[in-house]
mmCIF file of C-alpha atoms in Angstrom:
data_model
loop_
_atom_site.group_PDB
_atom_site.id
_atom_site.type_symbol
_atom_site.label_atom_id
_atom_site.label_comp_id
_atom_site.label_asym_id
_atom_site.label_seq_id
_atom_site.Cartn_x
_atom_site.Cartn_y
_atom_site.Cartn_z
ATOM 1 C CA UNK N 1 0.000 0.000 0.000
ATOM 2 C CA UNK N 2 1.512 3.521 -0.761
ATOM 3 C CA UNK N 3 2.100 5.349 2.065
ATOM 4 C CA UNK N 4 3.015 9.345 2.133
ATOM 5 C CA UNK N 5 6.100 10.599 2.929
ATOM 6 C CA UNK N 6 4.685 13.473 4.298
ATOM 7 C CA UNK N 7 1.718 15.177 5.338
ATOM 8 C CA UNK N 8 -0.351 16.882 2.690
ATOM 9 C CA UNK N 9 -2.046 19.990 3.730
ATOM 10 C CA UNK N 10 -5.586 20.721 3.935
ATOM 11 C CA UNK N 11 -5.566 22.646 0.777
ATOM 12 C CA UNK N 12 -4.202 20.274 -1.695
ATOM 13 C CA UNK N 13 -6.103 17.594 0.340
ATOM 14 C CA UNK N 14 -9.601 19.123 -0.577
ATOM 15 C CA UNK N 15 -8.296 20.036 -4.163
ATOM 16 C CA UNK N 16 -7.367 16.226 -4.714
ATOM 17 C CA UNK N 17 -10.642 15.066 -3.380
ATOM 18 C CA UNK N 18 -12.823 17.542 -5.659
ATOM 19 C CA UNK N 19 -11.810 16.197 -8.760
ATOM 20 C CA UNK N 20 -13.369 12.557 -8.257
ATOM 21 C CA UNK N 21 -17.154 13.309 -9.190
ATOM 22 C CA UNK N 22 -20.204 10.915 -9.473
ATOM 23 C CA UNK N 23 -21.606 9.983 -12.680
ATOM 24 C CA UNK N 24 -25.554 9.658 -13.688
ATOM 25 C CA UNK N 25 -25.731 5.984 -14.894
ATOM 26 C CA UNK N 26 -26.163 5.407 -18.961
ATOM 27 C CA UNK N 27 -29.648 4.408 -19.401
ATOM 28 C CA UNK N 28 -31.712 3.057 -22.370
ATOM 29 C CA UNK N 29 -35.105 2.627 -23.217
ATOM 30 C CA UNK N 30 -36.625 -1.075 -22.874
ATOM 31 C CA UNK N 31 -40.327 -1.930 -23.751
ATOM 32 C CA UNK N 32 -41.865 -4.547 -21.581
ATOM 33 C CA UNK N 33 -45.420 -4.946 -21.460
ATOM 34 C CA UNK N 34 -46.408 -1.634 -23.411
ATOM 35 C CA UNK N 35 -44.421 0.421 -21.296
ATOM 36 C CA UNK N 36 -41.014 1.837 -21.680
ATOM 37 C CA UNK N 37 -38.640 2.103 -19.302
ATOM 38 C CA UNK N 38 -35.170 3.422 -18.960
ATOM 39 C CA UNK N 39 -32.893 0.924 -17.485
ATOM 40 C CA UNK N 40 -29.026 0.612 -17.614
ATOM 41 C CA UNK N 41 -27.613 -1.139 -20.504
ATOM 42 C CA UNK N 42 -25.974 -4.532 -18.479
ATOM 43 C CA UNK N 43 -29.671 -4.956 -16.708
ATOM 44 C CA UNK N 44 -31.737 -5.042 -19.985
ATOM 45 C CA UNK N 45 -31.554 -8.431 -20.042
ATOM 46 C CA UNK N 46 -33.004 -9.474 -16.630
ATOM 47 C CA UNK N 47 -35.122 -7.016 -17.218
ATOM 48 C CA UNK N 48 -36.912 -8.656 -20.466
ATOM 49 C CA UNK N 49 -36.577 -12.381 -19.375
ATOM 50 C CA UNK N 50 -38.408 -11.282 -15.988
ATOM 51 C CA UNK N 51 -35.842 -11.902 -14.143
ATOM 52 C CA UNK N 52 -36.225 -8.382 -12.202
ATOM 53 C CA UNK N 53 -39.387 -6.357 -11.624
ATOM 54 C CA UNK N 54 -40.132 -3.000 -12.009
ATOM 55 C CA UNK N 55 -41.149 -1.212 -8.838
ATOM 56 C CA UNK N 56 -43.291 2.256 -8.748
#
């Protein structure tokens, strides 16, 4: 594991942390039943054998 030689200040601490940023999921339209739905792409699968259930 890498360790640090020193100790990094609060400053470049915060800046280093800022840049690593969430991203909205990819999502693409699937049509089960009559009804479209937007569901990630490695789910749309499951999602049209039945193997998961829409919920709302």
């Amino acid at each position: 594991m890498a360790v640090p030689k020193r100790k990094l200040s609060r400053s470049n601490t915060r800046h280093r942390r800022a840049q690593w940023k969430a991203t909205a999921p990819q999502l693409v339209p699937v049509t089960i039943d009559g009804s479209t739905y937007r569901v990630p792409p490695h789910l749309v699968r499951a999602y049209q054998r039945g193997l998961l259930r829409f919920e709302g």
